[in-house]
Amino acid sequence: MNFAVPLFLFWSVIIPFGRQLPALAYIHHYDFVVKETNVTKLCVEKSILTVNDSFPGPEIRVRKGDTAYVNVHNQGHYGITLHWHGVKQPSNPWSDGPEYITQCPIEPGANFTYQVIFTDEEGTLWWHAHSDWTRATVHGAIIILPKEGTTAPYPEPDGEEVIVLAAWYKGDLMTELIQDIVTGSDLPHSSGYTTNGELGDFSNCSSETIYRWSVDYGSTYLLRIVNAVVNAELFFAIANHTLTVVGMDGAYVKPIVTDYILISPGQTMNVLLTADQPLGRYYMAARQYSTEPIADTGFDHSNATAILEYNGDYNLSASPTFPHSLPLYLDMKAGKNFTHRIRSLANEDHPISVPTNISTRMFITISMNLLCKNITSCNSLDTDHMIATSMNNVSWKNPQVDVLEAYYRNLSGYYTSDFPDWPATMFNFTADYYDEDAVVTHTGTKVKVLNYNESVEIVFQGTGLLGGSVNHPMHMHGHSFYIVGIGYGNFDNETDPLSYNLVDPPEVNTFGVPKDGWLTIRFVAKNPGVWFWHCHLDRHMTWGMDTAFIVKDGGTEETSLRPPPPNMPQCTGVIGVSVQNPGDDGRDDALTNSS
Ligand code: C2O
Ligand code: CU
């Protein structure tokens, strides 16, 4: 899938990595030039932000335990940051990337070198921009091979293919986004989905091109699938072919044999496919899984297609077969059926360690809300409020100096450490609830502070506030976590824990909290630093469904936050075009009363 990448330097140097790691670790260097590139899609020529002129962007290819240095040159018009989604970066949040959380943006004309430290990840992850919605076109796959001398827990495939699914916006996304934020209107909706940069055969423009993948009959391939879509979970299927999911989010899972997958934004899946069907052409197709109320029909209904084509002689005039196994947009049953089958591989070679002695428990509601536009006149729920989102009724607001810098330098006035462990009020969370007190939220920059090595359990409870209950793919930086429980309705803390899976729960970095339901996760906070967590639907992230946690130092050099690299981008003290809800209810003034 990757085309010529002109400015792409790559070399490897062998470095013996010390006592703990018997195998060699390699160092890789990449140059990423972020700049505008002209592209024509849906019969419209427009300019998009890319890395090295390619959409999707270049692949990063390493082995488990390697380190990559990526020098990002910003030749675009906006400040930008890059994030290495799912890479834990031990003690090194300085290179994690989310803007105003761990760094300020790299200004146009400037550059910054990220040090991306791989440890236990193996399989597929991805990288993406982490400033506003620039990630729509600034993203690419990260391929992590097993260490030399070790193999993946399945027979060596004959070939590999990377499939990056993304969203296409016909207009100028950043302009529209900023305008919508300023006016408090709904945020942009996509005009189509792409497979490796192509919309495929069912778009509204007859000159549209399609991505093709050729296979040999009898061969088995490893598909590395990335959902880089801005705002949609996707079903994906390949006509007449069986998929075997073997990995997810850079960890192995028990093989799932299926004729479709459901993949959330942020997630990556490794899938085996054997080309065992009659020679011919078959559509690989993706469409949105919408969990919005059925009356909300404003989502992107397009079908993204690519073609799997066999090498050999056959009738090329027949049109490719469409996968009838691809579920329809609202098929909740298909969504649940797939999700509930995901289990860690959890064998001797790939053990898991689910914490059982929990030291910190949190119960967090995730909601759609309303936010007062302007504190002086907040009478009408309709006209004086705009849409917001929250976690435990706090709607995240970015600080002007990133949380990491403020924490490291002990600067006060940028964040507070009082993110609540519990919602302020208990109500029937999963009922469609419009009560004003529950619906209206407030902004804040509240973080959760954890001691090093704390065992954390979080129950995420989805709510039906504003009648807006949907799946929320929650993503955590710096850690992976175990999904020990998932269920529907209001969480019951007596009966629901009885169903927890502590044997082979999936270990992931992004997972959907189900519509009208709850999700329990566990992890050990053993990565010192500041780590963002948020819904990976960017519309919800922008509206405030975010927070950060600080993991304190553990007392030794190895368990402590590293000092910053010398060339960190400087905070200008002005949140440029950063498009977060401008709403201000006057309640977050803890942030302005010092320095
Ligand atoms: Cu995939 Cu906070 O990111
Ligand atoms: Cu969400």
Coordinates of C-alpha atoms and ligand atoms in Angstrom, one line a residue:
M1 CA 0.0 0.0 0.0
N2 CA 2.8 2.5 0.5
F3 CA 3.9 4.5 -2.4
A4 CA 7.2 6.1 -2.9
V5 CA 8.0 8.2 0.1
P6 CA 10.6 10.7 -1.0
L7 CA 11.9 12.1 2.2
F8 CA 11.9 8.9 4.0
L9 CA 15.2 8.1 5.5
F10 CA 15.7 4.8 7.1
W11 CA 18.6 3.0 8.6
S12 CA 19.2 0.6 11.4
V13 CA 22.0 0.4 13.8
I14 CA 22.5 -2.6 15.9
I15 CA 22.8 -1.8 19.6
P16 CA 23.1 -4.5 22.3
F17 CA 20.5 -3.4 24.8
G18 CA 21.9 -4.6 28.1
R19 CA 21.2 -7.3 30.6
Q20 CA 17.4 -7.6 30.6
L21 CA 16.9 -8.1 26.9
P22 CA 18.7 -11.1 25.5
A23 CA 17.8 -10.3 21.9
L24 CA 19.2 -7.3 20.0
A25 CA 17.2 -4.1 19.9
Y26 CA 17.5 -1.8 16.9
I27 CA 17.3 1.9 16.5
H28 CA 15.4 3.3 13.5
H29 CA 15.3 6.9 12.2
Y30 CA 12.5 8.4 10.2
D31 CA 11.9 11.9 8.7
F32 CA 8.3 12.9 8.6
V33 CA 7.5 16.1 6.6
V34 CA 4.0 17.4 7.4
K35 CA 2.7 19.5 4.6
E36 CA -0.4 20.2 2.4
T37 CA -0.8 18.0 -0.7
N38 CA -3.4 18.3 -3.5
V39 CA -5.7 15.4 -3.9
T40 CA -8.9 14.9 -6.0
K41 CA -11.7 12.8 -4.6
L42 CA -15.4 12.8 -5.0
C43 CA -14.7 14.9 -8.1
V44 CA -13.3 17.8 -6.0
E45 CA -9.7 18.8 -5.9
K46 CA -8.6 19.9 -2.4
S47 CA -5.6 20.2 -0.3
I48 CA -5.1 17.9 2.7
L49 CA -2.4 17.7 5.3
T50 CA -0.1 14.7 4.8
V51 CA 3.1 13.2 5.9
N52 CA 5.7 12.9 3.1
D53 CA 2.9 13.5 0.6
S54 CA 1.2 10.3 1.2
F55 CA -2.3 9.4 2.4
P56 CA -2.3 7.2 4.4
G57 CA 1.1 8.2 5.7
P58 CA 4.3 6.1 5.8
E59 CA 4.6 2.9 7.7
I60 CA 6.9 2.5 10.7
R61 CA 8.3 -1.0 10.8
V62 CA 10.2 -2.2 13.9
R63 CA 10.8 -5.3 16.0
K64 CA 9.5 -5.7 19.5
G65 CA 11.7 -3.7 21.9
D66 CA 13.2 -1.4 19.3
T67 CA 13.3 2.4 19.5
A68 CA 12.4 4.7 16.6
Y69 CA 13.4 8.4 16.3
V70 CA 10.9 10.3 14.2
N71 CA 11.9 13.8 13.2
V72 CA 8.7 15.7 12.4
H73 CA 9.2 18.8 10.2
N74 CA 6.0 20.9 10.3
Q75 CA 5.6 22.6 6.9
G76 CA 1.9 23.0 7.3
H77 CA -0.2 26.0 8.4
Y78 CA -1.2 24.7 11.9
G79 CA 0.6 23.7 15.0
I80 CA 0.8 19.9 15.1
T81 CA 1.7 17.0 17.3
L82 CA 2.1 13.3 16.6
H83 CA 1.0 10.4 18.8
W84 CA 2.2 6.7 18.7
H85 CA -1.1 5.1 19.5
G86 CA -0.7 2.1 21.8
V87 CA 3.1 2.5 22.3
K88 CA 3.6 2.6 26.0
Q89 CA 6.7 4.9 26.1
P90 CA 7.9 4.0 29.6
S91 CA 8.8 7.1 31.6
N92 CA 8.8 9.0 28.4
P93 CA 5.5 10.9 28.0
W94 CA 7.5 13.8 26.5
S95 CA 7.2 11.9 23.2
D96 CA 3.6 10.8 23.6
G97 CA 2.1 13.7 21.6
P98 CA -1.4 14.8 22.7
E99 CA -1.4 18.6 22.4
Y100 CA -1.7 20.5 25.7
I101 CA -1.4 17.2 27.6
T102 CA 2.2 16.2 27.1
Q103 CA 3.5 19.0 24.8
C104 CA 2.6 22.2 23.1
P105 CA 2.2 22.0 19.3
I106 CA 5.2 22.0 16.9
E107 CA 4.7 25.4 15.3
P108 CA 4.7 25.8 11.5
G109 CA 8.3 25.9 10.3
A110 CA 9.6 24.1 13.4
N111 CA 10.6 20.5 13.9
F112 CA 10.7 18.1 16.8
T113 CA 12.2 14.6 17.1
Y114 CA 10.0 12.0 18.9
Q115 CA 11.7 9.1 20.6
V116 CA 9.3 6.2 20.3
I117 CA 10.2 3.4 22.8
F118 CA 8.7 0.0 22.1
T119 CA 8.6 -2.6 24.9
D120 CA 6.1 -5.4 25.0
E121 CA 3.9 -4.4 22.0
E122 CA 3.9 -6.9 19.1
G123 CA 1.6 -6.9 16.1
T124 CA 0.1 -3.7 14.7
L125 CA -0.4 -0.3 16.1
W126 CA -0.6 3.1 14.4
W127 CA 0.5 6.7 14.6
H128 CA -1.6 9.8 14.1
A129 CA -1.6 13.5 14.6
H130 CA -3.0 14.5 18.0
S131 CA -4.0 18.1 17.5
D132 CA -7.5 19.1 16.6
W133 CA -8.8 16.8 13.9
T134 CA -5.6 16.8 11.8
R135 CA -5.4 13.1 12.3
A136 CA -8.1 12.7 9.6
T137 CA -5.3 12.6 7.0
V138 CA -2.1 12.5 9.1
H139 CA -1.8 8.8 10.2
G140 CA -0.1 5.5 9.3
A141 CA 0.5 2.0 10.4
I142 CA 3.1 0.8 12.9
I143 CA 4.2 -2.7 12.2
I144 CA 5.9 -4.5 15.1
L145 CA 7.5 -7.8 14.2
P146 CA 8.5 -10.4 16.8
K147 CA 12.0 -10.2 18.1
E148 CA 14.6 -12.0 16.0
G149 CA 14.6 -15.7 16.7
T150 CA 10.9 -15.6 17.9
T151 CA 7.7 -16.1 15.9
A152 CA 4.1 -15.1 16.1
P153 CA 1.8 -17.8 17.6
Y154 CA 0.5 -18.9 14.2
P155 CA 2.1 -20.4 11.1
E156 CA 4.2 -17.9 9.1
P157 CA 1.9 -16.4 6.5
D158 CA 2.9 -16.2 2.8
G159 CA 2.3 -12.5 2.6
E160 CA 1.1 -9.4 4.5
E161 CA -1.2 -6.5 3.7
V162 CA -1.9 -3.3 5.6
I163 CA -5.4 -1.9 5.4
V164 CA -5.9 1.6 6.7
L165 CA -9.5 2.7 6.9
A166 CA -10.1 6.4 7.1
A167 CA -12.8 9.1 6.7
W168 CA -12.9 11.5 3.8
Y169 CA -14.3 15.1 4.2
K170 CA -15.3 16.9 1.0
G171 CA -14.8 20.4 2.4
D172 CA -11.9 21.9 4.3
L173 CA -12.1 20.0 7.6
M174 CA -10.1 22.3 9.8
T175 CA -12.0 25.4 8.6
E176 CA -15.4 23.8 9.1
L177 CA -14.4 22.4 12.4
I178 CA -13.2 25.7 13.8
Q179 CA -16.4 27.4 12.6
D180 CA -18.6 24.8 14.1
I181 CA -16.8 25.1 17.4
V182 CA -17.0 28.8 17.5
T183 CA -20.7 28.8 16.7
G184 CA -21.4 25.8 19.0
S185 CA -22.9 23.8 16.1
D186 CA -22.7 20.1 15.3
L187 CA -19.2 19.1 14.2
P188 CA -18.4 18.0 10.6
H189 CA -19.7 14.7 9.2
S190 CA -17.6 12.7 6.8
S191 CA -18.5 12.3 3.1
G192 CA -17.1 8.8 2.7
Y193 CA -14.7 6.2 4.0
T194 CA -11.5 5.2 2.4
T195 CA -9.4 2.0 2.2
N196 CA -5.8 2.8 1.8
G197 CA -6.7 6.2 0.6
E198 CA -9.4 5.2 -2.0
L199 CA -13.1 5.6 -1.7
G200 CA -13.9 2.8 -4.1
D201 CA -16.7 1.8 -6.4
F202 CA -19.8 3.0 -4.5
S203 CA -19.0 6.7 -4.2
N204 CA -21.0 9.4 -5.9
C205 CA -18.2 10.2 -8.4
S206 CA -17.8 7.8 -11.4
S207 CA -14.1 8.7 -11.8
E208 CA -13.3 7.4 -8.3
T209 CA -10.5 4.9 -8.1
I210 CA -10.3 1.8 -6.0
Y211 CA -7.6 0.1 -4.0
R212 CA -6.7 -3.4 -5.3
W213 CA -4.9 -6.2 -3.5
S214 CA -3.8 -9.2 -5.5
V215 CA -3.5 -12.6 -4.0
D216 CA -2.3 -16.1 -5.0
Y217 CA -4.7 -19.0 -4.8
G218 CA -3.8 -21.2 -1.8
S219 CA -1.7 -18.6 0.0
T220 CA -2.4 -17.3 3.5
Y221 CA -2.0 -13.6 4.3
L222 CA -1.8 -11.5 7.4
L223 CA -4.0 -8.4 7.2
R224 CA -3.1 -5.6 9.5
I225 CA -6.2 -3.5 9.8
V226 CA -6.2 0.0 11.3
N227 CA -9.4 2.0 12.0
A228 CA -8.1 5.6 11.5
V229 CA -11.6 7.0 10.9
V230 CA -12.3 10.2 12.8
N231 CA -15.7 9.4 14.2
A232 CA -17.1 6.0 13.3
E233 CA -16.9 2.4 14.3
L234 CA -16.8 0.1 11.2
F235 CA -17.9 -3.3 10.2
F236 CA -15.5 -4.8 7.7
A237 CA -15.8 -8.0 5.6
I238 CA -14.4 -9.6 2.5
A239 CA -16.8 -11.4 0.2
N240 CA -16.8 -15.2 0.5
H241 CA -13.7 -15.2 2.6
T242 CA -13.3 -16.3 6.2
L243 CA -11.3 -14.0 8.5
T244 CA -9.4 -15.3 11.5
V245 CA -8.6 -12.5 14.0
V246 CA -5.3 -13.3 15.8
G247 CA -4.2 -10.0 17.3
M248 CA -5.6 -6.7 18.5
D249 CA -3.9 -3.5 19.6
G250 CA -0.4 -5.0 19.6
A251 CA -1.2 -8.1 21.6
Y252 CA -2.4 -11.6 20.6
V253 CA -5.9 -12.9 21.0
K254 CA -7.4 -16.4 20.8
P255 CA -8.3 -16.9 17.2
I256 CA -11.7 -15.7 16.2
V257 CA -13.1 -17.3 13.0
T258 CA -15.7 -14.9 11.6
D259 CA -17.1 -13.5 8.4
Y260 CA -17.0 -9.9 9.5
I261 CA -15.2 -7.8 12.1
L262 CA -16.2 -4.7 14.1
I263 CA -13.4 -2.2 14.6
S264 CA -13.5 1.0 16.6
P265 CA -11.5 4.2 15.9
G266 CA -8.1 3.7 17.4
Q267 CA -8.2 -0.1 17.3
T268 CA -6.0 -2.3 15.2
M269 CA -6.6 -5.9 14.3
N270 CA -4.4 -8.6 12.8
V271 CA -6.4 -11.0 10.7
L272 CA -5.4 -14.2 8.8
L273 CA -7.0 -14.9 5.4
T274 CA -6.5 -17.9 3.2
A275 CA -7.2 -17.2 -0.5
D276 CA -9.2 -20.4 -1.1
Q277 CA -12.1 -19.2 -3.2
P278 CA -12.6 -19.6 -7.0
L279 CA -10.3 -17.3 -8.9
G280 CA -12.1 -14.0 -9.3
R281 CA -12.5 -10.6 -7.7
Y282 CA -14.1 -9.9 -4.3
Y283 CA -15.0 -6.7 -2.6
M284 CA -13.5 -5.9 0.8
A285 CA -16.1 -3.5 2.2
A286 CA -16.5 -1.4 5.3
R287 CA -19.5 0.6 6.6
Q288 CA -20.4 2.4 9.7
Y289 CA -21.8 0.7 12.8
S290 CA -24.1 3.4 14.2
T291 CA -25.3 3.0 17.7
E292 CA -27.1 6.4 17.7
P293 CA -30.8 6.5 18.3
I294 CA -32.5 5.2 15.1
A295 CA -34.1 8.6 14.5
D296 CA -30.6 10.1 14.0
T297 CA -29.9 9.3 10.4
G298 CA -27.3 11.9 9.8
F299 CA -24.4 9.5 9.8
D300 CA -22.2 8.7 6.8
H301 CA -24.0 5.8 5.0
S302 CA -21.3 5.2 2.4
N303 CA -19.8 1.8 1.8
A304 CA -16.0 1.9 1.4
T305 CA -14.8 -0.8 -1.0
A306 CA -11.5 -2.2 -2.2
I307 CA -11.0 -5.3 -4.3
L308 CA -9.2 -8.5 -3.5
E309 CA -8.3 -10.0 -6.8
Y310 CA -6.8 -13.4 -7.6
N311 CA -3.8 -13.7 -9.8
G312 CA -4.5 -15.9 -12.8
D313 CA -6.9 -16.2 -15.8
Y314 CA -10.6 -15.6 -15.3
N315 CA -13.4 -13.6 -16.6
L316 CA -12.6 -10.0 -15.7
S317 CA -15.9 -8.6 -16.9
A318 CA -18.0 -10.0 -14.0
S319 CA -18.4 -7.5 -11.3
P320 CA -16.8 -8.3 -8.0
T321 CA -18.9 -10.1 -5.4
F322 CA -20.1 -7.9 -2.4
P323 CA -19.8 -9.4 1.1
H324 CA -23.4 -10.2 2.2
S325 CA -21.9 -11.0 5.6
L326 CA -21.2 -7.3 6.2
P327 CA -23.8 -6.2 8.8
L328 CA -26.0 -3.3 8.4
Y329 CA -25.5 0.1 10.1
L330 CA -27.7 -0.4 13.1
D331 CA -27.1 -4.1 13.7
M332 CA -26.4 -4.0 17.4
K333 CA -26.6 -7.8 17.6
A334 CA -23.8 -8.2 15.1
G335 CA -21.8 -5.6 17.0
K336 CA -22.2 -7.3 20.3
N337 CA -21.6 -10.8 18.9
F338 CA -18.2 -9.9 17.6
T339 CA -17.1 -7.9 20.5
H340 CA -18.0 -10.5 23.1
R341 CA -15.8 -13.1 21.4
I342 CA -12.5 -11.2 22.0
R343 CA -10.2 -13.0 24.5
S344 CA -6.5 -12.7 25.2
L345 CA -4.4 -15.5 23.9
A346 CA -3.2 -15.9 27.5
N347 CA -0.9 -18.9 27.0
E348 CA 2.6 -19.8 28.4
D349 CA 4.4 -17.8 25.7
H350 CA 2.1 -14.9 25.9
P351 CA 1.0 -14.7 29.5
I352 CA -1.2 -12.0 31.0
S353 CA -1.3 -10.5 34.5
V354 CA -4.6 -9.1 35.4
P355 CA -4.4 -7.3 38.7
T356 CA -6.6 -8.9 41.4
N357 CA -5.7 -6.8 44.4
I358 CA -7.3 -3.5 43.5
S359 CA -6.1 -0.4 45.3
T360 CA -8.0 2.3 43.4
R361 CA -11.5 2.0 42.2
M362 CA -13.3 4.5 40.1
F363 CA -16.8 4.7 38.7
I364 CA -17.0 7.1 35.7
T365 CA -20.1 8.2 33.8
I366 CA -19.5 9.1 30.2
S367 CA -22.2 11.4 28.8
M368 CA -23.5 13.7 26.2
N369 CA -24.3 17.0 27.9
L370 CA -25.2 20.7 27.4
L371 CA -22.8 23.5 28.3
C372 CA -23.7 27.1 28.9
K373 CA -22.3 29.2 26.1
N374 CA -21.9 32.3 28.2
I375 CA -22.3 32.6 31.9
T376 CA -24.1 35.9 31.9
S377 CA -27.2 34.5 30.1
C378 CA -28.0 30.9 30.6
N379 CA -31.7 30.8 30.8
S380 CA -32.8 28.7 27.8
L381 CA -31.6 25.1 27.5
D382 CA -32.1 25.4 23.8
T383 CA -30.5 28.7 22.8
D384 CA -28.0 29.4 25.5
H385 CA -26.4 26.0 25.5
M386 CA -24.4 23.9 23.2
I387 CA -23.5 20.3 23.0
A388 CA -20.7 19.1 25.3
T389 CA -19.5 15.7 26.6
S390 CA -18.1 14.8 30.0
M391 CA -16.6 12.2 32.2
N392 CA -18.1 12.2 35.7
N393 CA -19.7 15.5 34.6
V394 CA -16.4 17.2 34.0
S395 CA -16.0 18.5 30.5
W396 CA -12.3 18.6 29.8
K397 CA -10.7 21.9 28.9
N398 CA -7.2 22.1 27.5
P399 CA -4.7 24.2 29.6
Q400 CA -2.5 26.8 28.0
V401 CA 0.7 25.0 29.2
D402 CA 0.6 21.3 28.8
V403 CA -0.2 19.3 31.9
L404 CA 3.1 17.4 31.7
E405 CA 5.2 20.6 31.7
A406 CA 3.1 22.1 34.5
Y407 CA 3.5 18.9 36.5
Y408 CA 7.2 18.5 35.9
R409 CA 8.0 22.1 36.7
N410 CA 5.5 22.4 39.5
L411 CA 3.6 25.3 37.9
S412 CA 0.3 25.9 39.5
G413 CA -2.8 27.3 37.8
Y414 CA -2.9 25.0 34.8
Y415 CA -4.7 21.9 36.1
T416 CA -6.2 20.6 39.3
S417 CA -5.8 17.2 40.8
D418 CA -9.5 16.6 41.8
F419 CA -10.9 14.5 39.0
P420 CA -13.7 12.8 40.8
D421 CA -13.7 9.0 41.5
W422 CA -17.4 8.9 41.4
P423 CA -20.2 10.9 39.7
A424 CA -21.6 13.8 41.7
T425 CA -25.1 12.4 41.6
M426 CA -26.6 9.0 41.1
F427 CA -29.5 8.6 38.7
N428 CA -30.9 6.1 36.4
F429 CA -28.0 6.3 34.0
T430 CA -29.3 4.4 31.1
A431 CA -32.8 5.9 30.9
D432 CA -33.3 8.7 28.3
Y433 CA -32.8 11.5 30.8
Y434 CA -33.2 15.2 30.1
D435 CA -33.4 16.6 33.6
E436 CA -31.6 19.9 33.6
D437 CA -29.4 19.3 36.6
A438 CA -28.1 16.1 35.2
V439 CA -27.7 17.3 31.6
V440 CA -25.9 20.5 32.1
T441 CA -22.1 20.0 32.6
H442 CA -19.2 22.2 33.5
T443 CA -15.7 22.6 32.2
G444 CA -12.5 21.8 34.1
T445 CA -8.9 20.6 33.7
K446 CA -9.1 18.0 36.4
V447 CA -6.6 15.1 36.5
K448 CA -6.5 11.9 38.5
V449 CA -3.2 11.3 40.4
L450 CA -2.1 7.7 40.9
N451 CA 0.8 6.3 43.0
Y452 CA 3.3 4.2 41.1
N453 CA 2.2 0.6 40.9
E454 CA -1.3 1.2 41.9
S455 CA -3.8 -1.5 40.7
V456 CA -6.7 0.4 39.2
E457 CA -10.2 -0.8 38.4
I458 CA -12.5 1.6 36.5
V459 CA -16.2 1.0 35.7
F460 CA -17.2 3.2 32.8
Q461 CA -21.0 3.7 32.8
G462 CA -22.6 5.0 29.6
T463 CA -25.5 7.3 30.1
G464 CA -28.7 8.2 28.2
L465 CA -28.5 11.9 28.9
L466 CA -29.9 14.0 26.1
G467 CA -31.2 10.7 24.6
G468 CA -27.6 10.4 23.3
S469 CA -26.5 7.0 24.4
V470 CA -23.9 5.5 22.0
N471 CA -20.9 3.3 22.1
H472 CA -17.8 5.2 23.3
P473 CA -14.4 3.7 22.3
M474 CA -12.3 4.8 25.3
H475 CA -8.6 5.0 24.8
M476 CA -5.8 5.3 27.3
H477 CA -2.3 6.5 26.7
G478 CA 0.8 5.0 28.2
H479 CA -0.9 1.7 29.3
S480 CA -2.9 -1.1 28.0
F481 CA -5.7 -2.4 30.1
Y482 CA -7.8 -5.6 30.6
I483 CA -11.5 -5.7 29.7
V484 CA -12.7 -7.8 32.7
G485 CA -16.4 -7.0 32.3
I486 CA -19.0 -5.7 29.9
G487 CA -22.7 -5.5 30.3
Y488 CA -25.9 -3.6 29.6
G489 CA -28.1 -1.3 31.8
N490 CA -26.9 0.2 35.0
F491 CA -23.9 -1.4 36.6
D492 CA -24.7 -3.4 39.7
N493 CA -21.8 -3.6 42.0
E494 CA -23.0 -6.8 43.7
T495 CA -24.0 -9.0 40.9
D496 CA -22.0 -7.7 37.9
P497 CA -18.5 -8.4 39.3
L498 CA -19.5 -12.1 39.6
S499 CA -19.3 -12.3 35.8
Y500 CA -15.8 -10.8 35.5
N501 CA -13.3 -12.6 33.3
L502 CA -9.9 -12.8 35.1
V503 CA -8.7 -15.7 33.1
D504 CA -8.3 -14.4 29.5
P505 CA -9.7 -10.9 29.3
P506 CA -8.5 -8.9 26.2
E507 CA -5.6 -6.6 26.7
V508 CA -6.1 -3.5 24.6
N509 CA -5.6 0.2 24.4
T510 CA -9.1 1.1 23.1
F511 CA -12.4 -0.5 23.7
G512 CA -16.0 0.5 23.3
V513 CA -18.2 1.2 26.4
P514 CA -21.4 -0.2 25.0
K515 CA -24.5 1.9 24.3
D516 CA -26.7 1.8 27.4
G517 CA -24.2 -0.3 29.2
W518 CA -20.9 -0.4 31.2
L519 CA -17.4 -1.6 30.8
T520 CA -14.9 -2.6 33.6
I521 CA -11.2 -2.3 33.0
R522 CA -8.2 -3.1 35.1
F523 CA -4.6 -2.0 34.8
V524 CA -1.5 -1.4 36.9
A525 CA -0.2 2.2 36.9
K526 CA 3.4 1.5 36.3
N527 CA 4.3 4.2 33.8
P528 CA 5.4 7.4 35.5
G529 CA 4.2 10.5 33.7
V530 CA 1.1 12.2 32.4
W531 CA -1.3 10.1 30.3
F532 CA -4.3 11.2 28.3
W533 CA -7.5 9.1 28.2
H534 CA -10.5 10.0 26.1
C535 CA -13.2 8.8 23.8
H536 CA -11.6 8.1 20.4
L537 CA -14.5 9.6 18.5
D538 CA -13.0 13.0 17.9
R539 CA -16.3 14.8 18.1
H540 CA -16.6 13.5 21.7
M541 CA -13.0 14.3 22.4
T542 CA -13.4 17.8 21.2
W543 CA -16.5 18.3 23.2
G544 CA -14.7 17.3 26.4
M545 CA -14.9 13.5 27.0
D546 CA -11.3 13.4 28.2
T547 CA -9.1 13.5 31.2
A548 CA -5.5 12.8 32.1
F549 CA -3.9 10.8 34.8
I550 CA -0.6 11.4 36.5
V551 CA 1.4 8.4 37.6
K552 CA 3.8 9.5 40.3
D553 CA 7.5 8.3 40.4
G554 CA 8.2 5.0 42.0
G555 CA 11.4 5.9 43.9
T556 CA 14.1 4.6 41.6
E557 CA 15.6 6.1 38.5
E558 CA 14.0 3.3 36.4
T559 CA 10.5 4.0 37.8
S560 CA 10.8 7.8 37.5
L561 CA 9.7 10.3 34.8
R562 CA 12.7 11.1 32.6
P563 CA 13.8 14.7 32.2
P564 CA 12.5 16.4 29.0
P565 CA 14.5 16.4 25.9
P566 CA 16.2 19.8 25.2
N567 CA 14.1 20.7 22.2
M568 CA 10.5 20.5 23.5
P569 CA 8.2 22.8 21.5
Q570 CA 7.6 25.9 23.6
C571 CA 4.1 26.9 24.8
T572 CA 3.2 30.3 23.5
G573 CA 0.6 30.6 26.2
V574 CA -2.1 31.1 23.6
I575 CA -4.3 28.1 22.5
G576 CA -4.0 28.9 18.8
V577 CA -6.8 27.5 16.8
S578 CA -7.2 24.7 19.3
V579 CA -10.8 23.9 18.8
Q580 CA -12.2 22.9 22.1
N581 CA -15.5 24.0 23.2
P582 CA -15.2 27.7 24.0
G583 CA -18.0 27.5 26.4
D584 CA -17.3 28.8 29.8
D585 CA -19.5 28.5 32.8
G586 CA -17.2 30.2 35.2
R587 CA -16.7 27.1 37.2
D588 CA -13.2 26.3 36.1
D589 CA -11.7 29.4 37.7
A590 CA -9.5 27.2 39.9
L591 CA -7.3 27.5 36.9
T592 CA -7.0 31.2 36.8
N593 CA -6.4 32.1 40.4
S594 CA -2.7 31.6 40.4
S595 CA 0.4 32.4 38.2
Ligands
C2O1 CU1 -5.3 7.4 19.1 CU2 -5.3 10.0 22.3 O1 -5.2 8.8 20.6
CU2 CU -17.6 8.9 22.7

